[in-house]
Short mmCIF file of C-alpha atoms in Angstrom, two decimals:
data_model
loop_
_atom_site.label_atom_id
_atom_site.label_comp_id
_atom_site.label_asym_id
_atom_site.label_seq_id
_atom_site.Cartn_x
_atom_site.Cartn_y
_atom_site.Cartn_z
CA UNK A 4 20.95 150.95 55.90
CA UNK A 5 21.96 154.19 54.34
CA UNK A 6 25.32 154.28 52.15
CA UNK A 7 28.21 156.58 51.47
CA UNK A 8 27.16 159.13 49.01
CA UNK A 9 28.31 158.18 45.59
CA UNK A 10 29.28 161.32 44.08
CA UNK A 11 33.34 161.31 45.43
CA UNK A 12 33.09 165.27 45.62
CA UNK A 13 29.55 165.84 47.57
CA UNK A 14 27.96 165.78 51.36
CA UNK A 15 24.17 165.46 50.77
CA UNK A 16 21.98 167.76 52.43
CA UNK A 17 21.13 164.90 54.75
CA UNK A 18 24.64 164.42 55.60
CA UNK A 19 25.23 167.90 55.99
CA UNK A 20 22.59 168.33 58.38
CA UNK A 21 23.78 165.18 60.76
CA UNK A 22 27.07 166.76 60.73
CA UNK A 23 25.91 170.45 61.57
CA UNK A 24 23.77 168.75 64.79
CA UNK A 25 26.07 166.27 66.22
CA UNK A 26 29.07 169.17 65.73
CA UNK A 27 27.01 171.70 67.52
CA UNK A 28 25.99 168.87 70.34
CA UNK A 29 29.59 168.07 70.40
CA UNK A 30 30.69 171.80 70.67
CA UNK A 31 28.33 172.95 73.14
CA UNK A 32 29.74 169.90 75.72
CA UNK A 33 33.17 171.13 75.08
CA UNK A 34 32.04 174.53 75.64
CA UNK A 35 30.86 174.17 79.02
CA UNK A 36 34.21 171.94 79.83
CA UNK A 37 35.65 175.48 80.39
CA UNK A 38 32.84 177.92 81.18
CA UNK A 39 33.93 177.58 84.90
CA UNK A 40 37.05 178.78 84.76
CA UNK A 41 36.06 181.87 85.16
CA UNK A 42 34.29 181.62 88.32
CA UNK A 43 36.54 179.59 90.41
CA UNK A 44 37.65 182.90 92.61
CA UNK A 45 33.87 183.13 93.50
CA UNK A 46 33.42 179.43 93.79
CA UNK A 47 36.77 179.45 96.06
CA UNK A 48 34.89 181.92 98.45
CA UNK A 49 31.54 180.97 98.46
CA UNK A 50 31.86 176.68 98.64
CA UNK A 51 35.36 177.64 100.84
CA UNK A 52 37.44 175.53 98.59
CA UNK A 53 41.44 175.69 97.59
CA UNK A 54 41.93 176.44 93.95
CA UNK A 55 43.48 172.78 93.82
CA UNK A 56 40.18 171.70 94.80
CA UNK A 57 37.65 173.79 92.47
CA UNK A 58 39.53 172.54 89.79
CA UNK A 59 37.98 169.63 89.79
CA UNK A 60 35.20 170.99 88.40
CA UNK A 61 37.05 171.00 85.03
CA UNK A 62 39.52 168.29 85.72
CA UNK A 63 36.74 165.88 86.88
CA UNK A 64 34.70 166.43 83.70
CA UNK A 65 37.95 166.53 81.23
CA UNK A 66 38.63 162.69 83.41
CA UNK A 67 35.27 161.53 82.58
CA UNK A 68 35.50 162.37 78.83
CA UNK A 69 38.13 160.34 78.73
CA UNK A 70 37.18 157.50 80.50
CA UNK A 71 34.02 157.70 78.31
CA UNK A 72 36.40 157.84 75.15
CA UNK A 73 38.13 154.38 75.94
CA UNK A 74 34.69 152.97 75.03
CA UNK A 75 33.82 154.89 71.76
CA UNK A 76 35.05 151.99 69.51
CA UNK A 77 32.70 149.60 71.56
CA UNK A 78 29.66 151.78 71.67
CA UNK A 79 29.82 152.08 67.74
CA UNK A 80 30.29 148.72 67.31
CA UNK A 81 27.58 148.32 69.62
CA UNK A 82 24.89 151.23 69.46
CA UNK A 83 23.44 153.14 66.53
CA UNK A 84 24.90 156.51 65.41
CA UNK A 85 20.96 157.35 66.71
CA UNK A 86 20.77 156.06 69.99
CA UNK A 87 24.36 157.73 70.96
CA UNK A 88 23.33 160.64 69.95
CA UNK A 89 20.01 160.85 72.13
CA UNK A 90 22.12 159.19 75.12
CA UNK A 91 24.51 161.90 75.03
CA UNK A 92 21.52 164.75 74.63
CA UNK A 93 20.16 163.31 77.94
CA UNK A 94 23.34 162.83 79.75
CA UNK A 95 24.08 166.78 78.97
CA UNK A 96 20.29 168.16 79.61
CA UNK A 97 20.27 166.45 83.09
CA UNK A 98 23.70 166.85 84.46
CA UNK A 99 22.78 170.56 83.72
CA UNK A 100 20.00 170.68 85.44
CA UNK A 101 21.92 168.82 88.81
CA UNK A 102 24.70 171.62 88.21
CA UNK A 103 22.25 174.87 88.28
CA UNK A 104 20.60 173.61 91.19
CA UNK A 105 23.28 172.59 93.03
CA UNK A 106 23.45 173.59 96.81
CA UNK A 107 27.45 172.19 97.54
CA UNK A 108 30.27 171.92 95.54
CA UNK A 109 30.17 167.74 96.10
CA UNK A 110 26.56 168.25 93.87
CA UNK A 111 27.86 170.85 91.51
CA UNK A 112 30.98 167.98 90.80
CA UNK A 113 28.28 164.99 90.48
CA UNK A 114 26.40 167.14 87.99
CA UNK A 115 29.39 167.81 86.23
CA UNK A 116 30.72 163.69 85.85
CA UNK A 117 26.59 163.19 84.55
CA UNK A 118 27.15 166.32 81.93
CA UNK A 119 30.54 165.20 80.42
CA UNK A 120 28.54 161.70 79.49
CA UNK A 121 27.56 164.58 76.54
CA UNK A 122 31.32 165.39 75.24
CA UNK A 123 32.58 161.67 76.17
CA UNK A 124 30.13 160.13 73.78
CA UNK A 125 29.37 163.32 71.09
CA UNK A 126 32.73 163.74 70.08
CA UNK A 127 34.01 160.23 68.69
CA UNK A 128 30.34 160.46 67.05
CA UNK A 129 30.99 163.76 65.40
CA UNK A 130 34.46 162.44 63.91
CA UNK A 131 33.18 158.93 62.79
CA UNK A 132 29.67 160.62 61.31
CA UNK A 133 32.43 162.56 59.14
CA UNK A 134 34.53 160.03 58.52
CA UNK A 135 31.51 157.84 57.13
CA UNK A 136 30.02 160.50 55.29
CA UNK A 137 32.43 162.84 53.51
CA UNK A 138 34.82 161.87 50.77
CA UNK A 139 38.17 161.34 50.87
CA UNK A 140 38.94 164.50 48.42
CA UNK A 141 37.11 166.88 51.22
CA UNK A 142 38.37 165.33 54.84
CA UNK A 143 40.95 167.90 55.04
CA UNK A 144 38.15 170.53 54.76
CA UNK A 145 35.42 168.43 57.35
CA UNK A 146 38.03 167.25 59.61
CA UNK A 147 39.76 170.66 60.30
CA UNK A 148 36.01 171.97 60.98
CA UNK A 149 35.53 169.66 63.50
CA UNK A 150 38.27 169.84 65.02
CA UNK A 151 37.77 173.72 64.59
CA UNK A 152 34.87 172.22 67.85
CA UNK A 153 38.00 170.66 69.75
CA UNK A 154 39.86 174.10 69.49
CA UNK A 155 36.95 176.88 69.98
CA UNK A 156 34.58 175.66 72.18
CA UNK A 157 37.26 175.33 75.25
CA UNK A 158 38.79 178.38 74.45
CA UNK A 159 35.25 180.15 73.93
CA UNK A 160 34.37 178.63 77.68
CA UNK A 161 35.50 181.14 80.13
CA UNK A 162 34.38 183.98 77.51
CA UNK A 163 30.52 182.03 77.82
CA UNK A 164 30.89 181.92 81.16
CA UNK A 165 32.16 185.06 81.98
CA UNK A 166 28.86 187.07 79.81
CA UNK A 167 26.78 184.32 81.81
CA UNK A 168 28.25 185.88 84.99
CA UNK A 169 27.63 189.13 83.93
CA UNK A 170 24.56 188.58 83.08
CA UNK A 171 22.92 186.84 86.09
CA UNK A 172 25.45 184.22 88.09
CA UNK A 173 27.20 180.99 87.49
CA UNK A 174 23.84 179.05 87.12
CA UNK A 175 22.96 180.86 83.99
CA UNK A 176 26.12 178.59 82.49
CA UNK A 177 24.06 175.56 82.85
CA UNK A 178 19.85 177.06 82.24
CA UNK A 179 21.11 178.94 79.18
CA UNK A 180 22.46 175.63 77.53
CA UNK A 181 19.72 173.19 78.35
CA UNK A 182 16.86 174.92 75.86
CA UNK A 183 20.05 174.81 73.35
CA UNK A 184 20.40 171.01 73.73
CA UNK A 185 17.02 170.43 73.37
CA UNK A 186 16.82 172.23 70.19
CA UNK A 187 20.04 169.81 68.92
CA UNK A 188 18.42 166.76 70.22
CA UNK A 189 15.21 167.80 67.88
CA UNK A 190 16.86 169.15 64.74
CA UNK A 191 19.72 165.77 64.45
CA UNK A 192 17.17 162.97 65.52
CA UNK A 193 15.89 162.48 61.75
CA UNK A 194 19.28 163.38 59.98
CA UNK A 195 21.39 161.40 62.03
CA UNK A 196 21.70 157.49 59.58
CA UNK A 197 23.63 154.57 60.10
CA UNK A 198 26.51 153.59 57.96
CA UNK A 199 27.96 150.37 59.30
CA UNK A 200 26.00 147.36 60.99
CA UNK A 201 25.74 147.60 64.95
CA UNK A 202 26.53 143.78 67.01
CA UNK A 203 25.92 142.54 70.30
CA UNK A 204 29.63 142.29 71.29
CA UNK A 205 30.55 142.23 74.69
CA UNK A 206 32.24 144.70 77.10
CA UNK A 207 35.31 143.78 78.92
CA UNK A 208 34.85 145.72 82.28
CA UNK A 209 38.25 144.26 83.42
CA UNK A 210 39.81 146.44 80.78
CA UNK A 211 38.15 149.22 81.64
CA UNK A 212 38.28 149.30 85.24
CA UNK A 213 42.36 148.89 84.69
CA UNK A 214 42.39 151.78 82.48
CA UNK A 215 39.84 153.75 84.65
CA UNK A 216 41.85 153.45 87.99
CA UNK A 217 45.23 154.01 85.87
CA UNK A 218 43.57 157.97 84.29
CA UNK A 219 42.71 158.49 87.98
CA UNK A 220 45.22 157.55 90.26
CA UNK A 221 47.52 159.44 87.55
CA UNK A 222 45.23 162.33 87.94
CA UNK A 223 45.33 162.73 91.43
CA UNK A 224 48.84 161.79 91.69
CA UNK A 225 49.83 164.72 89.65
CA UNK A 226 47.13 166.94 91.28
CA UNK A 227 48.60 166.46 94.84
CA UNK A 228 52.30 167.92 93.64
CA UNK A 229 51.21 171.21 94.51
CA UNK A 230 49.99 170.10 98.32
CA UNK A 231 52.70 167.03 98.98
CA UNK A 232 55.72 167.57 96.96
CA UNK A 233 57.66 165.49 93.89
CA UNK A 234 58.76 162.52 96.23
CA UNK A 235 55.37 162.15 98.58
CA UNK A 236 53.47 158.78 98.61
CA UNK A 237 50.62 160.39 96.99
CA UNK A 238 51.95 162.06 94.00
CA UNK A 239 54.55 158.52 94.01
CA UNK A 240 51.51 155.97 95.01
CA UNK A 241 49.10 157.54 92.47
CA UNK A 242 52.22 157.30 89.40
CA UNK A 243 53.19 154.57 90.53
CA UNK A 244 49.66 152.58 90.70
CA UNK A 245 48.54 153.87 87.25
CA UNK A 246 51.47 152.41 85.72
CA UNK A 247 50.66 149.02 87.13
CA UNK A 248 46.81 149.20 86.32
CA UNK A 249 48.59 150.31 82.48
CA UNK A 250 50.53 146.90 82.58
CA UNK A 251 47.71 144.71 83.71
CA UNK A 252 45.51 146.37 80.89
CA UNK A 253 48.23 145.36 78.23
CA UNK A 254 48.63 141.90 79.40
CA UNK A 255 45.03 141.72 79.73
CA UNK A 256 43.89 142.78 76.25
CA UNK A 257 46.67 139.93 74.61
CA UNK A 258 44.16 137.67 75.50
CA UNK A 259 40.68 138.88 74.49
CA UNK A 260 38.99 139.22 71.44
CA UNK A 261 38.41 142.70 72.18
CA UNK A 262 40.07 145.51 73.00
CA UNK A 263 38.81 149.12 74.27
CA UNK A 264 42.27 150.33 73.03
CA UNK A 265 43.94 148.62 70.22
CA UNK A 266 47.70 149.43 71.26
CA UNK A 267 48.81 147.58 67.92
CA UNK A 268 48.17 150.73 66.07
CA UNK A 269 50.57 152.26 67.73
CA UNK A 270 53.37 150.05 65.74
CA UNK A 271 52.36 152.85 63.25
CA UNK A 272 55.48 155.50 64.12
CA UNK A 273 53.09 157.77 61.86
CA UNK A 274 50.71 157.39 63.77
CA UNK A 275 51.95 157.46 67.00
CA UNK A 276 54.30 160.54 67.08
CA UNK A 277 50.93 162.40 65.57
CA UNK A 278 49.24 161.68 68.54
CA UNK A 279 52.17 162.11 71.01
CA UNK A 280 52.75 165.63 69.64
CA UNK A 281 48.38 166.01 69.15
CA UNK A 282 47.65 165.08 72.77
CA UNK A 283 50.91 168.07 73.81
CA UNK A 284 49.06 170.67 72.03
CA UNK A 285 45.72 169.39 73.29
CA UNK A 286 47.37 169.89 77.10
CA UNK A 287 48.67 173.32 76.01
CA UNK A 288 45.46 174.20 75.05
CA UNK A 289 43.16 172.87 77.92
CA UNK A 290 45.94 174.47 80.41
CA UNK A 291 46.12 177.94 79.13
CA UNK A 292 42.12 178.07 78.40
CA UNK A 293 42.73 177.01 82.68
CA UNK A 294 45.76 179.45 83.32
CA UNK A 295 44.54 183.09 81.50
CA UNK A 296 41.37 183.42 82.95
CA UNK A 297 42.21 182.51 86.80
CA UNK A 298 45.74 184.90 86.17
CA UNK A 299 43.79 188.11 84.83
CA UNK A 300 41.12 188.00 88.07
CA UNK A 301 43.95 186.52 90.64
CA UNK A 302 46.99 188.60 89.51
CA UNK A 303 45.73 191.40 87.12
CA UNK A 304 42.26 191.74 89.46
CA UNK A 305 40.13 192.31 86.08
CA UNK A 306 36.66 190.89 86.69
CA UNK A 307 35.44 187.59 85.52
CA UNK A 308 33.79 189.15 82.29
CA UNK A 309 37.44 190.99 81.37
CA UNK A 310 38.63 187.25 81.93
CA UNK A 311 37.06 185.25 79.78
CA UNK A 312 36.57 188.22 77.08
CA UNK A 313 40.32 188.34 76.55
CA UNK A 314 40.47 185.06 74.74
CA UNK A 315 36.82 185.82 72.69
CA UNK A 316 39.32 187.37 69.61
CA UNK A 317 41.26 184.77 68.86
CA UNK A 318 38.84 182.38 69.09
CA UNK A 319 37.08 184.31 66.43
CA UNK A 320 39.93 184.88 64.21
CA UNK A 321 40.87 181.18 64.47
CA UNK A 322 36.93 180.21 63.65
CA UNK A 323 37.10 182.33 60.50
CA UNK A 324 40.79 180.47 59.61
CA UNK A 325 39.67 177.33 59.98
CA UNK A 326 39.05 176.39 56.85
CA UNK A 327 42.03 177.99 55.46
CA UNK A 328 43.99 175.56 57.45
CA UNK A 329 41.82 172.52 56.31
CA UNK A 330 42.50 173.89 53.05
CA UNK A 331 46.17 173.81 53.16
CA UNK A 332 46.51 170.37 53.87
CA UNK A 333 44.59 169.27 50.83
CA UNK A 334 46.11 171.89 48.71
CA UNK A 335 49.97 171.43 49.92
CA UNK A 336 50.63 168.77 52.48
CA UNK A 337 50.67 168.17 56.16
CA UNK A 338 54.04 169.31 56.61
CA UNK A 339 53.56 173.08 55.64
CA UNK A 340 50.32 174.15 58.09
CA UNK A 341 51.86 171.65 60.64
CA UNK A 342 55.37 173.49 60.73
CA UNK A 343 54.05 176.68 60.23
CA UNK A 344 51.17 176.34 62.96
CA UNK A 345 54.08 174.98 65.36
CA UNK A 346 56.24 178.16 64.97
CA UNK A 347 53.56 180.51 65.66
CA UNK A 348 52.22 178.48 68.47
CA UNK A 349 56.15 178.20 69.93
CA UNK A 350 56.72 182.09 69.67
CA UNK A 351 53.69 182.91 71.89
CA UNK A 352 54.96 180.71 73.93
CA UNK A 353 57.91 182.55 74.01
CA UNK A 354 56.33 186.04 75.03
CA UNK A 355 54.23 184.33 77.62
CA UNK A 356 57.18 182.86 79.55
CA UNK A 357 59.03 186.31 79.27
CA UNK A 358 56.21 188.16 80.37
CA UNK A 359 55.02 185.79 82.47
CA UNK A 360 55.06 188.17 85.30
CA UNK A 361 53.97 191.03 84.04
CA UNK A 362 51.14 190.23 81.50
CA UNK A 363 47.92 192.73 81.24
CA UNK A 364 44.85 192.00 79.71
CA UNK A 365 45.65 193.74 76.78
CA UNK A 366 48.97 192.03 76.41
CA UNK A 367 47.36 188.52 77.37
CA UNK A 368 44.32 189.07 74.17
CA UNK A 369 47.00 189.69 71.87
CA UNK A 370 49.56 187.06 72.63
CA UNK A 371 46.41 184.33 72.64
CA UNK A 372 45.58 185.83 69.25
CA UNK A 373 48.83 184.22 67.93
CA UNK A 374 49.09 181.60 70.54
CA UNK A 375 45.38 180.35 68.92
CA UNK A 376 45.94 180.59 65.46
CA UNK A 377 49.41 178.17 65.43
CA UNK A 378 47.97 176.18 67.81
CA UNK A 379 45.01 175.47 65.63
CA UNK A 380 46.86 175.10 62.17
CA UNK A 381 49.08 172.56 63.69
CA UNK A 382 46.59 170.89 65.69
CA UNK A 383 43.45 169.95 62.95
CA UNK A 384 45.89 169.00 60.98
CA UNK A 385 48.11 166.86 62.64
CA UNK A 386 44.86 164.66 63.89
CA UNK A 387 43.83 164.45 59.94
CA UNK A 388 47.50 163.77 58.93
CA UNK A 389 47.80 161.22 61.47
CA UNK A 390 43.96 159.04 60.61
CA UNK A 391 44.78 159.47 57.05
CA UNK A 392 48.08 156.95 57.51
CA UNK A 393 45.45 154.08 59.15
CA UNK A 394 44.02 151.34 57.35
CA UNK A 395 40.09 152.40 57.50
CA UNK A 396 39.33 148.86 59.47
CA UNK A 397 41.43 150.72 62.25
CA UNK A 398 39.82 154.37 61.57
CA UNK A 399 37.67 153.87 64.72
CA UNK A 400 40.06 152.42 67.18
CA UNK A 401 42.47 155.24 66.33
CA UNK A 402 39.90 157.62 66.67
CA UNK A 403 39.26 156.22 69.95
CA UNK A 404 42.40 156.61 70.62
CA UNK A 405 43.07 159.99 69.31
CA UNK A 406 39.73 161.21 71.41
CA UNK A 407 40.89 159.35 74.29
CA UNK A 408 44.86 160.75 74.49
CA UNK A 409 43.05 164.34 74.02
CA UNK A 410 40.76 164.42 76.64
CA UNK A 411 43.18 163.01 79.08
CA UNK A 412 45.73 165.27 78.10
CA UNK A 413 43.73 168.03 78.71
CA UNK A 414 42.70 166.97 82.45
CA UNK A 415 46.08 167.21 83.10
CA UNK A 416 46.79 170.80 81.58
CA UNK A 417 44.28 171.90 83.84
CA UNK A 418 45.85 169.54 86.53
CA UNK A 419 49.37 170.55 86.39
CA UNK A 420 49.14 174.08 85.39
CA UNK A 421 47.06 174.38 88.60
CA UNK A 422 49.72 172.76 90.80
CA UNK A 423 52.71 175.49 88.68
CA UNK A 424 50.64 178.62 89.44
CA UNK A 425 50.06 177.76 93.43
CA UNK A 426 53.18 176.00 93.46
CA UNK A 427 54.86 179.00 94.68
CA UNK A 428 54.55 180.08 98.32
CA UNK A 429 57.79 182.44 98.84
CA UNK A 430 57.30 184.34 102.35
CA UNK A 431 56.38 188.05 102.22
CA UNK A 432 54.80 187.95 98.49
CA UNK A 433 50.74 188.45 98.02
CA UNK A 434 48.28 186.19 96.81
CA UNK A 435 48.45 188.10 93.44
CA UNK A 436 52.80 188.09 93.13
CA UNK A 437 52.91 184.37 94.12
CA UNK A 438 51.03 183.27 91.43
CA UNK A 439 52.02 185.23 89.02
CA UNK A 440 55.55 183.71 89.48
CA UNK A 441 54.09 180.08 89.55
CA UNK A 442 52.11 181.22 86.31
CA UNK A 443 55.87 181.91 84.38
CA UNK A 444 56.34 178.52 85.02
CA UNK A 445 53.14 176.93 83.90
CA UNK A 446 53.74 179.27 80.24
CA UNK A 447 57.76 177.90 80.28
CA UNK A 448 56.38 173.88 80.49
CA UNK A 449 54.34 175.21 77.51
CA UNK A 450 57.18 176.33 75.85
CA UNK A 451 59.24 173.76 76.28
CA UNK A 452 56.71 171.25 75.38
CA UNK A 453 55.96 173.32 72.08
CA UNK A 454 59.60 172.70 71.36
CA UNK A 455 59.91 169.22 72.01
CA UNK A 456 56.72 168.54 69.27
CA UNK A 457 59.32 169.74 66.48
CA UNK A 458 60.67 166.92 67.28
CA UNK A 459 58.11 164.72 66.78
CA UNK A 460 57.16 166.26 63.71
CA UNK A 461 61.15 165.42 62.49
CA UNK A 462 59.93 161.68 63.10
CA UNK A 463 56.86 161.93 61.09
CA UNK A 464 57.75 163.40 58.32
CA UNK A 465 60.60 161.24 58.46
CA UNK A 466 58.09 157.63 58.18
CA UNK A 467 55.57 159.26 56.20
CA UNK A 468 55.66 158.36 52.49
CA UNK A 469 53.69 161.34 51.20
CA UNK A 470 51.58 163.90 53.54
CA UNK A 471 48.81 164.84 51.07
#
């Protein structure tokens, strides 16, 4: 068994190099979370499917990630860093394969549920390989790079996609990244070690088929508001059953020995007003990396190169910031890139809900310039902020957590920002002036939920003893 470097202030080249391939693993399943986006209109044509439909394509994989992230803490408990990392190589190489092959949109979604089997198990990996392996004097630095992979790879999806579309067709999303993978899968099989003992403990499937049927029925609840309206028996049935599969889970886990989410962490108000304001930027970011793309080819008519392109700039000036913001937690505190992120992230808000009608592509690459860069300073660093105020016998489960809240949170950006922008169907208006008016209000519940996370910063800061 391989142990924790001793020198407090230095990653080994070993460690480096186990980081580097399950980060790049991790990023290129998040990547491809998004890469669709861009080619809904043509997959809306050609499959002769609603865009409340073809969302499923990212909503079903964002689901799965999330159902996969309820069982992180048990699969480390239970599998070697090793083996998780070749499962998840395998799950991504072959649901790409069903994808770029697929002849129906029924296949293309199967081969999407295999592929997110990648993200679901590669990104709790990525964040407990760094947590094992980096010291505590440099987590600010590792932590805000990977979740630099949380923040650029969905908002660098629709730009893949859309050169991939350019280039050839929407297939080329799915052959271009399976050589990639493979390449991953060989360079991280040596590096990646073991840090803590693996046991034979055993799953509760009753927990997890009470948590799985509670993400779902919430998911397609929410998904049919656009279709049936606030008081129909779906979108009330699907609430409403979700939040009795939620209470049979928590009377369920008081009596076993182990738990796929440890809700006692949550007695941590530290803790859990990080995450509740974490999991509202994640669906902020998720929805708009959703929203921009399908506005610019629906309402602006650019083409699905323009629309993923837009959003390639501030993904790049938020990759080369990264570290600056990883930086300013260990130099200064949580509280200053947290606050400062916020504002930045609430003023784009701001000029997206005012313009929310009359946005270009120009305008919409700027804003998302801004829009990216608070979004990311407040968003790294709240997740490190929030793990650093957890006893490190709970690091996993709140990482579970954490990973968990985030990918379900970002199903439903996608969900509900779909239903806002085809949630408008005024008589006499085009395609094109209908959604732009249900796209204002998909970038006002932005805004107001980019206000309401001051708040839960207030409460924090408030609990927290220190924030360095």
């Amino acid at each position: 068994m391989t142990q924790v470097n001793s020198d407090p202030d230095k990653v080994s080249r070993s460690n480096l190099i186990a980081i580097f391939a399950v980060a790049l693993m991790a990023f290129l399943g998040i990547l491809v979370e998004t890469s669709m986006n861009v080619t809904f209109p043509t997959l809306m044509k050609t499959m002769h499917v609603s865009l409340s439909t073809v969302q499923w394509i990212t909503t079903g994989y964002l689901l799965t990630v999330a159902l996969l992230m309820i069982t992180s803490a048990f699969l480390k408990q239970r599998f070697t860093n090793r083996q998780l990392f070749v499962a998840a190589a395998t799950a991504f190489i072959l649901g790409a394969s069903i994808c770029a092959l697929a002849p129906s949109f029924g296949i293309l979604l199967f081969g999407r549920v295999i592929q997110a089997g990648c993200a679901g198990i590669a990104i709790p990996l990525m964040f407990n390989v760094v947590m094992e392996s980096v010291p505590r004097s440099r987590l600010g630095f590792y932590m805000g790079m990977a979740g630099l992979i949380l923040m650029i790879a969905p908002a660098s999806g629709p730009t893949f996609g859309g050169i991939m579309v350019a280039l050839a067709d929407w297939r080329m999303i799915f052959w271009s990244t399976i050589p990639i993978e493979a390449l991953v899968l060989l360079l991280g099989f040596r590096a990646i070690k073991q840090f803590d003992p693996v046991s034979k403990v055993r799953f509760d499937w009753g927990q997890f088929i009470l948590l799985a049927i509670a993400f779902v029925s919430f998911t397609m609840g929410v998904n049919s508001l656009s279709t049936a309206g606030l008081l129909s028996w779906e979108f009330l049935g699907g609430v409403g059953l979700a939040l009795v599969m939620i209470w049979g889970y928590i009377q369920l886990s008081k009596h076993s020995e182990h738990q796929l989410l440890k809700l006692e962490i949550f007695k941590n108000p530290v803790f859990t007003f990080s995450f509740l304001a974490y999991v509202s930027l994640q669906f902020c970011n998720i929805g708009i990396n959703f929203a921009l793309p399908n506005y610019a080819q629906i309402v602006v008519a650019a083409g699905s190169l323009a629309g993923g392109m837009m959003l390639l700039p501030g993904s790049l000036v938020t990759a080369l910031l990264q570290p600056w913001f990883g930086h300013l937690l260990d130099a200064h505190g949580a509280r200053l890139p947290i606050l400062l992120g916020s504002s930045l992230f609430t003023l784009a808000a701001v000029f997206f809900t005012v313009l929310g009608q009359h946005l270009s592509v120009l305008i919409i690459a700027i804003l998302y310039v801004l829009f990216s860069i608070g979004r990311s300073m407040a968003f790294s660093n709240t997740l490190t902020n929030g793990l650093k105020e957890v006893a490190l016998s709970q690091r996993a489960d709140a990482n579970a957590i954490y990973n968990t809240g985030q990918q379900f949170a970002g199903s439903l950006g996608t969900t509900i920002l779909a239903a806002l922008m085809s949630s408008v169907k005024t008589p006499g208006l085009s395609t094109s002036q209908q959604t732009a008016q249900g796209s204002q209000l998909a970038f006002g519940l932005i805004l107001v939920l980019s206000l309401l996370n001051f708040g839960l910063y207030a409460i924090v800061f408030k609990h927290q003893k220190t924030d360095k």
